Amino acid sequence: MPIVAPSLLAANFLRLQEDCNMLNESQADWFHLDVMDGRFVPNISFGLPVVEQICKATDKTCDVHLMIVEPEKYAEAFKNAGADILTVHIEACTNLHRNIEQIKSLGMKAGVALNPHTPVSLLSEILHDIDLVLLMSVNPGFGGQKFIPNTLNKIRTLKKMIDEKGLQVLIEIDGGITTDNATSIIKAGANVLVAGNTVFKSPDPAATIAQLKAIA
Ligand code: DX5
Ligand code: ZN
């Protein structure tokens, strides 16, 4: 069964409590929280106060995806806000190993995210230090974009690398996931499905989550 992580970026920000309640009662496994700084990506989403309130509103795993430069400046603040998993972009980290050590020493799981153009081979010397790889299947910055098909090749290559090293690193896919393409994403070797618009624009979000969860 995949881990299903709805992205709150597509939630109704005026009714966040209701959307959190819906997710709490649904089969969703994680809350996916997209933090954007207007520098690493050409958009600004929400920051620490919002993350803190959302994390308080759930007992589920809070999966924080940082699309920001200099994530080391904020790692501790996100831990204090309630993050369970903190994912940083490889393209934003000159000293990635140091970022990973910092996140783990703060007591969070550590993830590394890759943009669509970034080869998974760049992970070879860090894979054994991390808990999760997030492969962007759209260019980061916005919800509601179209899934980039080459992501499936990247998933297969990454899955092979993880298996060959005998590791348990999770593969999370983020962007453009629908109930139509989710099966091929899981078949390619992914473990975690992030879904924003597919869940929140659905007439029955909880049923859509159940549908993603039921993928074999
Ligand atoms: C994009 C974010 C995604 C986004 C996914 O930069 O990282 O998590 O919310 O949204 P959908 O599922 O609508 O593509
Ligand atoms: Zn994300």
PDB file of N, CA and C in Angstrom, residues 134-216:
ATOM      1  N   LEU A 134      12.670  12.694  -2.404  1.00  0.00           N
ATOM      2  CA  LEU A 134      11.477  13.253  -3.041  1.00  0.00           C
ATOM      3  C   LEU A 134      11.850  13.613  -4.481  1.00  0.00           C
ATOM      4  N   LEU A 135      11.226  12.914  -5.430  1.00  0.00           N
ATOM      5  CA  LEU A 135      11.448  13.257  -6.838  1.00  0.00           C
ATOM      6  C   LEU A 135      10.335  14.187  -7.289  1.00  0.00           C
ATOM      7  N   MET A 136      10.704  15.383  -7.700  1.00  0.00           N
ATOM      8  CA  MET A 136       9.714  16.312  -8.241  1.00  0.00           C
ATOM      9  C   MET A 136       9.296  15.818  -9.620  1.00  0.00           C
ATOM     10  N   SER A 137       8.004  15.668  -9.802  1.00  0.00           N
ATOM     11  CA  SER A 137       7.484  15.239 -11.102  1.00  0.00           C
ATOM     12  C   SER A 137       6.849  16.414 -11.853  1.00  0.00           C
ATOM     13  N   VAL A 138       7.047  17.621 -11.312  1.00  0.00           N
ATOM     14  CA  VAL A 138       6.770  18.886 -12.010  1.00  0.00           C
ATOM     15  C   VAL A 138       7.896  19.823 -11.556  1.00  0.00           C
ATOM     16  N   ASN A 139       8.031  20.967 -12.203  1.00  0.00           N
ATOM     17  CA  ASN A 139       8.981  21.960 -11.681  1.00  0.00           C
ATOM     18  C   ASN A 139       8.370  22.602 -10.455  1.00  0.00           C
ATOM     19  N   PRO A 140       9.157  22.664  -9.350  1.00  0.00           N
ATOM     20  CA  PRO A 140       8.570  23.111  -8.087  1.00  0.00           C
ATOM     21  C   PRO A 140       8.126  24.574  -8.142  1.00  0.00           C
ATOM     22  N   GLY A 141       7.120  24.878  -7.338  1.00  0.00           N
ATOM     23  CA  GLY A 141       6.664  26.261  -7.236  1.00  0.00           C
ATOM     24  C   GLY A 141       5.156  26.402  -7.295  1.00  0.00           C
ATOM     25  N   PHE A 142       4.502  25.470  -7.954  1.00  0.00           N
ATOM     26  CA  PHE A 142       3.053  25.603  -8.131  1.00  0.00           C
ATOM     27  C   PHE A 142       2.369  24.243  -8.098  1.00  0.00           C
ATOM     28  N   GLY A 143       1.151  24.226  -7.569  1.00  0.00           N
ATOM     29  CA  GLY A 143       0.315  23.045  -7.669  1.00  0.00           C
ATOM     30  C   GLY A 143      -0.389  23.034  -9.018  1.00  0.00           C
ATOM     31  N   GLY A 144      -1.038  21.928  -9.321  1.00  0.00           N
ATOM     32  CA  GLY A 144      -1.886  21.869 -10.502  1.00  0.00           C
ATOM     33  C   GLY A 144      -1.169  21.770 -11.836  1.00  0.00           C
ATOM     34  N   GLN A 145       0.103  21.346 -11.842  1.00  0.00           N
ATOM     35  CA  GLN A 145       0.826  21.192 -13.109  1.00  0.00           C
ATOM     36  C   GLN A 145       0.738  19.747 -13.598  1.00  0.00           C
ATOM     37  N   LYS A 146       1.239  19.540 -14.843  1.00  0.00           N
ATOM     38  CA  LYS A 146       1.137  18.240 -15.476  1.00  0.00           C
ATOM     39  C   LYS A 146       2.348  17.371 -15.127  1.00  0.00           C
ATOM     40  N   PHE A 147       2.105  16.122 -14.808  1.00  0.00           N
ATOM     41  CA  PHE A 147       3.145  15.142 -14.473  1.00  0.00           C
ATOM     42  C   PHE A 147       4.147  14.994 -15.629  1.00  0.00           C
ATOM     43  N   ILE A 148       5.434  15.047 -15.317  1.00  0.00           N
ATOM     44  CA  ILE A 148       6.485  14.872 -16.328  1.00  0.00           C
ATOM     45  C   ILE A 148       6.803  13.373 -16.448  1.00  0.00           C
ATOM     46  N   PRO A 149       6.510  12.764 -17.621  1.00  0.00           N
ATOM     47  CA  PRO A 149       6.586  11.298 -17.753  1.00  0.00           C
ATOM     48  C   PRO A 149       7.963  10.700 -17.460  1.00  0.00           C
ATOM     49  N   ASN A 150       9.061  11.445 -17.745  1.00  0.00           N
ATOM     50  CA  ASN A 150      10.398  10.895 -17.491  1.00  0.00           C
ATOM     51  C   ASN A 150      10.622  10.552 -16.018  1.00  0.00           C
ATOM     52  N   THR A 151       9.766  11.077 -15.140  1.00  0.00           N
ATOM     53  CA  THR A 151       9.885  10.746 -13.708  1.00  0.00           C
ATOM     54  C   THR A 151       9.852   9.228 -13.504  1.00  0.00           C
ATOM     55  N   LEU A 152       9.088   8.532 -14.338  1.00  0.00           N
ATOM     56  CA  LEU A 152       8.975   7.067 -14.173  1.00  0.00           C
ATOM     57  C   LEU A 152      10.346   6.402 -14.348  1.00  0.00           C
ATOM     58  N   ASN A 153      11.137   6.878 -15.312  1.00  0.00           N
ATOM     59  CA  ASN A 153      12.493   6.337 -15.491  1.00  0.00           C
ATOM     60  C   ASN A 153      13.355   6.635 -14.262  1.00  0.00           C
ATOM     61  N   LYS A 154      13.207   7.846 -13.738  1.00  0.00           N
ATOM     62  CA  LYS A 154      14.006   8.217 -12.564  1.00  0.00           C
ATOM     63  C   LYS A 154      13.634   7.334 -11.367  1.00  0.00           C
ATOM     64  N   ILE A 155      12.345   7.041 -11.214  1.00  0.00           N
ATOM     65  CA  ILE A 155      11.912   6.181 -10.094  1.00  0.00           C
ATOM     66  C   ILE A 155      12.578   4.814 -10.219  1.00  0.00           C
ATOM     67  N   ARG A 156      12.546   4.234 -11.428  1.00  0.00           N
ATOM     68  CA  ARG A 156      13.122   2.892 -11.633  1.00  0.00           C
ATOM     69  C   ARG A 156      14.618   2.888 -11.330  1.00  0.00           C
ATOM     70  N   THR A 157      15.324   3.901 -11.813  1.00  0.00           N
ATOM     71  CA  THR A 157      16.771   3.979 -11.577  1.00  0.00           C
ATOM     72  C   THR A 157      17.072   4.120 -10.087  1.00  0.00           C
ATOM     73  N   LEU A 158      16.303   4.975  -9.428  1.00  0.00           N
ATOM     74  CA  LEU A 158      16.525   5.208  -8.000  1.00  0.00           C
ATOM     75  C   LEU A 158      16.205   3.958  -7.186  1.00  0.00           C
ATOM     76  N   LYS A 159      15.105   3.296  -7.546  1.00  0.00           N
ATOM     77  CA  LYS A 159      14.694   2.073  -6.835  1.00  0.00           C
ATOM     78  C   LYS A 159      15.816   1.029  -6.916  1.00  0.00           C
ATOM     79  N   LYS A 160      16.427   0.943  -8.113  1.00  0.00           N
ATOM     80  CA  LYS A 160      17.519  -0.015  -8.324  1.00  0.00           C
ATOM     81  C   LYS A 160      18.721   0.346  -7.433  1.00  0.00           C
ATOM     82  N   MET A 161      19.040   1.628  -7.378  1.00  0.00           N
ATOM     83  CA  MET A 161      20.164   2.074  -6.540  1.00  0.00           C
ATOM     84  C   MET A 161      19.916   1.712  -5.069  1.00  0.00           C
ATOM     85  N   ILE A 162      18.682   1.961  -4.611  1.00  0.00           N
ATOM     86  CA  ILE A 162      18.339   1.715  -3.207  1.00  0.00           C
ATOM     87  C   ILE A 162      18.415   0.215  -2.906  1.00  0.00           C
ATOM     88  N   ASP A 163      17.852  -0.600  -3.806  1.00  0.00           N
ATOM     89  CA  ASP A 163      17.849  -2.058  -3.607  1.00  0.00           C
ATOM     90  C   ASP A 163      19.269  -2.620  -3.637  1.00  0.00           C
ATOM     91  N   GLU A 164      20.080  -2.156  -4.582  1.00  0.00           N
ATOM     92  CA  GLU A 164      21.457  -2.658  -4.697  1.00  0.00           C
ATOM     93  C   GLU A 164      22.276  -2.364  -3.455  1.00  0.00           C
ATOM     94  N   LYS A 165      21.952  -1.249  -2.800  1.00  0.00           N
ATOM     95  CA  LYS A 165      22.678  -0.891  -1.576  1.00  0.00           C
ATOM     96  C   LYS A 165      22.024  -1.516  -0.339  1.00  0.00           C
ATOM     97  N   GLY A 166      20.905  -2.205  -0.539  1.00  0.00           N
ATOM     98  CA  GLY A 166      20.205  -2.846   0.577  1.00  0.00           C
ATOM     99  C   GLY A 166      19.622  -1.838   1.564  1.00  0.00           C
ATOM    100  N   LEU A 167      19.195  -0.676   1.067  1.00  0.00           N
ATOM    101  CA  LEU A 167      18.679   0.378   1.948  1.00  0.00           C
ATOM    102  C   LEU A 167      17.148   0.377   1.980  1.00  0.00           C
ATOM    103  N   GLN A 168      16.594   1.144   2.925  1.00  0.00           N
ATOM    104  CA  GLN A 168      15.133   1.226   3.099  1.00  0.00           C
ATOM    105  C   GLN A 168      14.619   2.634   2.813  1.00  0.00           C
ATOM    106  N   VAL A 169      15.327   3.369   1.988  1.00  0.00           N
ATOM    107  CA  VAL A 169      14.961   4.764   1.722  1.00  0.00           C
ATOM    108  C   VAL A 169      13.635   4.834   0.959  1.00  0.00           C
ATOM    109  N   LEU A 170      12.740   5.696   1.418  1.00  0.00           N
ATOM    110  CA  LEU A 170      11.437   5.847   0.749  1.00  0.00           C
ATOM    111  C   LEU A 170      11.559   6.746  -0.480  1.00  0.00           C
ATOM    112  N   ILE A 171      10.789   6.403  -1.514  1.00  0.00           N
ATOM    113  CA  ILE A 171      10.727   7.230  -2.730  1.00  0.00           C
ATOM    114  C   ILE A 171       9.375   7.940  -2.760  1.00  0.00           C
ATOM    115  N   GLU A 172       9.426   9.270  -2.670  1.00  0.00           N
ATOM    116  CA  GLU A 172       8.211  10.095  -2.647  1.00  0.00           C
ATOM    117  C   GLU A 172       8.120  10.859  -3.966  1.00  0.00           C
ATOM    118  N   ILE A 173       6.946  10.856  -4.562  1.00  0.00           N
ATOM    119  CA  ILE A 173       6.751  11.543  -5.845  1.00  0.00           C
ATOM    120  C   ILE A 173       5.787  12.701  -5.631  1.00  0.00           C
ATOM    121  N   ASP A 174       6.146  13.849  -6.212  1.00  0.00           N
ATOM    122  CA  ASP A 174       5.434  15.091  -5.900  1.00  0.00           C
ATOM    123  C   ASP A 174       5.185  15.913  -7.159  1.00  0.00           C
ATOM    124  N   GLY A 175       3.904  16.043  -7.514  1.00  0.00           N
ATOM    125  CA  GLY A 175       3.514  16.935  -8.596  1.00  0.00           C
ATOM    126  C   GLY A 175       2.753  16.239  -9.709  1.00  0.00           C
ATOM    127  N   GLY A 176       1.534  16.690  -9.955  1.00  0.00           N
ATOM    128  CA  GLY A 176       0.762  16.181 -11.090  1.00  0.00           C
ATOM    129  C   GLY A 176       0.257  14.765 -10.935  1.00  0.00           C
ATOM    130  N   ILE A 177       0.185  14.269  -9.709  1.00  0.00           N
ATOM    131  CA  ILE A 177      -0.307  12.904  -9.510  1.00  0.00           C
ATOM    132  C   ILE A 177      -1.836  12.891  -9.579  1.00  0.00           C
ATOM    133  N   THR A 178      -2.358  11.935 -10.341  1.00  0.00           N
ATOM    134  CA  THR A 178      -3.812  11.772 -10.489  1.00  0.00           C
ATOM    135  C   THR A 178      -4.174  10.315 -10.178  1.00  0.00           C
ATOM    136  N   THR A 179      -5.454  10.042 -10.084  1.00  0.00           N
ATOM    137  CA  THR A 179      -5.868   8.648  -9.867  1.00  0.00           C
ATOM    138  C   THR A 179      -5.557   7.812 -11.119  1.00  0.00           C
ATOM    139  N   ASP A 180      -5.341   8.474 -12.257  1.00  0.00           N
ATOM    140  CA  ASP A 180      -4.995   7.739 -13.488  1.00  0.00           C
ATOM    141  C   ASP A 180      -3.517   7.347 -13.546  1.00  0.00           C
ATOM    142  N   ASN A 181      -2.612   8.267 -13.180  1.00  0.00           N
ATOM    143  CA  ASN A 181      -1.184   7.928 -13.326  1.00  0.00           C
ATOM    144  C   ASN A 181      -0.568   7.313 -12.065  1.00  0.00           C
ATOM    145  N   ALA A 182      -1.306   7.281 -10.968  1.00  0.00           N
ATOM    146  CA  ALA A 182      -0.725   6.800  -9.700  1.00  0.00           C
ATOM    147  C   ALA A 182      -0.293   5.331  -9.769  1.00  0.00           C
ATOM    148  N   THR A 183      -1.032   4.527 -10.509  1.00  0.00           N
ATOM    149  CA  THR A 183      -0.692   3.102 -10.577  1.00  0.00           C
ATOM    150  C   THR A 183       0.692   2.902 -11.216  1.00  0.00           C
ATOM    151  N   SER A 184       0.942   3.600 -12.322  1.00  0.00           N
ATOM    152  CA  SER A 184       2.247   3.434 -12.982  1.00  0.00           C
ATOM    153  C   SER A 184       3.375   3.972 -12.096  1.00  0.00           C
ATOM    154  N   ILE A 185       3.080   4.986 -11.303  1.00  0.00           N
ATOM    155  CA  ILE A 185       4.092   5.560 -10.397  1.00  0.00           C
ATOM    156  C   ILE A 185       4.462   4.533  -9.307  1.00  0.00           C
ATOM    157  N   ILE A 186       3.445   3.878  -8.773  1.00  0.00           N
ATOM    158  CA  ILE A 186       3.696   2.855  -7.748  1.00  0.00           C
ATOM    159  C   ILE A 186       4.398   1.635  -8.363  1.00  0.00           C
ATOM    160  N   LYS A 187       3.952   1.237  -9.542  1.00  0.00           N
ATOM    161  CA  LYS A 187       4.576   0.090 -10.242  1.00  0.00           C
ATOM    162  C   LYS A 187       6.056   0.336 -10.506  1.00  0.00           C
ATOM    163  N   ALA A 188       6.418   1.593 -10.790  1.00  0.00           N
ATOM    164  CA  ALA A 188       7.823   1.925 -11.069  1.00  0.00           C
ATOM    165  C   ALA A 188       8.683   1.822  -9.812  1.00  0.00           C
ATOM    166  N   GLY A 189       8.047   1.835  -8.617  1.00  0.00           N
ATOM    167  CA  GLY A 189       8.818   1.656  -7.386  1.00  0.00           C
ATOM    168  C   GLY A 189       8.636   2.728  -6.332  1.00  0.00           C
ATOM    169  N   ALA A 190       7.702   3.647  -6.548  1.00  0.00           N
ATOM    170  CA  ALA A 190       7.499   4.714  -5.558  1.00  0.00           C
ATOM    171  C   ALA A 190       6.770   4.187  -4.324  1.00  0.00           C
ATOM    172  N   ASN A 191       6.993   4.843  -3.173  1.00  0.00           N
ATOM    173  CA  ASN A 191       6.339   4.474  -1.913  1.00  0.00           C
ATOM    174  C   ASN A 191       5.355   5.526  -1.417  1.00  0.00           C
ATOM    175  N   VAL A 192       5.607   6.794  -1.757  1.00  0.00           N
ATOM    176  CA  VAL A 192       4.799   7.883  -1.213  1.00  0.00           C
ATOM    177  C   VAL A 192       4.230   8.724  -2.360  1.00  0.00           C
ATOM    178  N   LEU A 193       2.917   8.941  -2.320  1.00  0.00           N
ATOM    179  CA  LEU A 193       2.246   9.763  -3.330  1.00  0.00           C
ATOM    180  C   LEU A 193       1.817  11.079  -2.698  1.00  0.00           C
ATOM    181  N   VAL A 194       2.361  12.189  -3.201  1.00  0.00           N
ATOM    182  CA  VAL A 194       1.872  13.515  -2.791  1.00  0.00           C
ATOM    183  C   VAL A 194       0.776  13.902  -3.778  1.00  0.00           C
ATOM    184  N   ALA A 195      -0.322  14.427  -3.280  1.00  0.00           N
ATOM    185  CA  ALA A 195      -1.378  14.872  -4.195  1.00  0.00           C
ATOM    186  C   ALA A 195      -2.059  16.106  -3.632  1.00  0.00           C
ATOM    187  N   GLY A 196      -2.040  17.172  -4.407  1.00  0.00           N
ATOM    188  CA  GLY A 196      -2.668  18.423  -4.006  1.00  0.00           C
ATOM    189  C   GLY A 196      -4.022  18.574  -4.653  1.00  0.00           C
ATOM    190  N   ASN A 197      -4.014  19.012  -5.891  1.00  0.00           N
ATOM    191  CA  ASN A 197      -5.272  19.276  -6.596  1.00  0.00           C
ATOM    192  C   ASN A 197      -6.143  18.038  -6.745  1.00  0.00           C
ATOM    193  N   THR A 198      -5.505  16.891  -7.001  1.00  0.00           N
ATOM    194  CA  THR A 198      -6.295  15.664  -7.178  1.00  0.00           C
ATOM    195  C   THR A 198      -7.152  15.383  -5.948  1.00  0.00           C
ATOM    196  N   VAL A 199      -6.618  15.669  -4.769  1.00  0.00           N
ATOM    197  CA  VAL A 199      -7.388  15.442  -3.539  1.00  0.00           C
ATOM    198  C   VAL A 199      -8.355  16.599  -3.279  1.00  0.00           C
ATOM    199  N   PHE A 200      -7.824  17.818  -3.229  1.00  0.00           N
ATOM    200  CA  PHE A 200      -8.654  18.924  -2.724  1.00  0.00           C
ATOM    201  C   PHE A 200      -9.666  19.455  -3.734  1.00  0.00           C
ATOM    202  N   LYS A 201      -9.440  19.225  -5.025  1.00  0.00           N
ATOM    203  CA  LYS A 201     -10.434  19.660  -6.010  1.00  0.00           C
ATOM    204  C   LYS A 201     -11.421  18.531  -6.334  1.00  0.00           C
ATOM    205  N   SER A 202     -11.254  17.395  -5.683  1.00  0.00           N
ATOM    206  CA  SER A 202     -12.174  16.276  -5.894  1.00  0.00           C
ATOM    207  C   SER A 202     -13.518  16.577  -5.219  1.00  0.00           C
ATOM    208  N   PRO A 203     -14.614  16.128  -5.829  1.00  0.00           N
ATOM    209  CA  PRO A 203     -15.921  16.314  -5.162  1.00  0.00           C
ATOM    210  C   PRO A 203     -15.991  15.555  -3.839  1.00  0.00           C
ATOM    211  N   ASP A 204     -15.178  14.503  -3.700  1.00  0.00           N
ATOM    212  CA  ASP A 204     -15.139  13.735  -2.452  1.00  0.00           C
ATOM    213  C   ASP A 204     -13.677  13.418  -2.100  1.00  0.00           C
ATOM    214  N   PRO A 205     -12.985  14.393  -1.459  1.00  0.00           N
ATOM    215  CA  PRO A 205     -11.558  14.226  -1.184  1.00  0.00           C
ATOM    216  C   PRO A 205     -11.214  12.930  -0.437  1.00  0.00           C
ATOM    217  N   ALA A 206     -12.021  12.575   0.567  1.00  0.00           N
ATOM    218  CA  ALA A 206     -11.709  11.366   1.347  1.00  0.00           C
ATOM    219  C   ALA A 206     -11.789  10.125   0.465  1.00  0.00           C
ATOM    220  N   ALA A 207     -12.749  10.097  -0.450  1.00  0.00           N
ATOM    221  CA  ALA A 207     -12.879   8.956  -1.359  1.00  0.00           C
ATOM    222  C   ALA A 207     -11.695   8.901  -2.324  1.00  0.00           C
ATOM    223  N   THR A 208     -11.228  10.065  -2.769  1.00  0.00           N
ATOM    224  CA  THR A 208     -10.063  10.108  -3.666  1.00  0.00           C
ATOM    225  C   THR A 208      -8.816   9.612  -2.935  1.00  0.00           C
ATOM    226  N   ILE A 209      -8.674  10.000  -1.668  1.00  0.00           N
ATOM    227  CA  ILE A 209      -7.554   9.506  -0.858  1.00  0.00           C
ATOM    228  C   ILE A 209      -7.643   7.980  -0.744  1.00  0.00           C
ATOM    229  N   ALA A 210      -8.840   7.479  -0.494  1.00  0.00           N
ATOM    230  CA  ALA A 210      -9.029   6.017  -0.379  1.00  0.00           C
ATOM    231  C   ALA A 210      -8.668   5.316  -1.688  1.00  0.00           C
ATOM    232  N   GLN A 211      -9.000   5.974  -2.791  1.00  0.00           N
ATOM    233  CA  GLN A 211      -8.691   5.417  -4.116  1.00  0.00           C
ATOM    234  C   GLN A 211      -7.162   5.328  -4.318  1.00  0.00           C
ATOM    235  N   LEU A 212      -6.439   6.372  -3.932  1.00  0.00           N
ATOM    236  CA  LEU A 212      -4.971   6.361  -4.050  1.00  0.00           C
ATOM    237  C   LEU A 212      -4.386   5.300  -3.119  1.00  0.00           C
ATOM    238  N   LYS A 213      -4.963   5.200  -1.951  1.00  0.00           N
ATOM    239  CA  LYS A 213      -4.484   4.256  -0.938  1.00  0.00           C
ATOM    240  C   LYS A 213      -4.669   2.798  -1.392  1.00  0.00           C
ATOM    241  N   ALA A 214      -5.696   2.566  -2.216  1.00  0.00           N
ATOM    242  CA  ALA A 214      -6.036   1.189  -2.632  1.00  0.00           C
ATOM    243  C   ALA A 214      -5.161   0.668  -3.776  1.00  0.00           C
ATOM    244  N   ILE A 215      -4.267   1.527  -4.277  1.00  0.00           N
ATOM    245  CA  ILE A 215      -3.415   1.097  -5.392  1.00  0.00           C
ATOM    246  C   ILE A 215      -2.446   0.028  -4.893  1.00  0.00           C
ATOM    247  N   ALA A 216      -2.411  -1.071  -5.647  1.00  0.00           N
ATOM    248  CA  ALA A 216      -1.583  -2.218  -5.196  1.00  0.00           C
ATOM    249  C   ALA A 216      -0.122  -1.998  -5.543  1.00  0.00           C
TER     250      ALA A 216
END
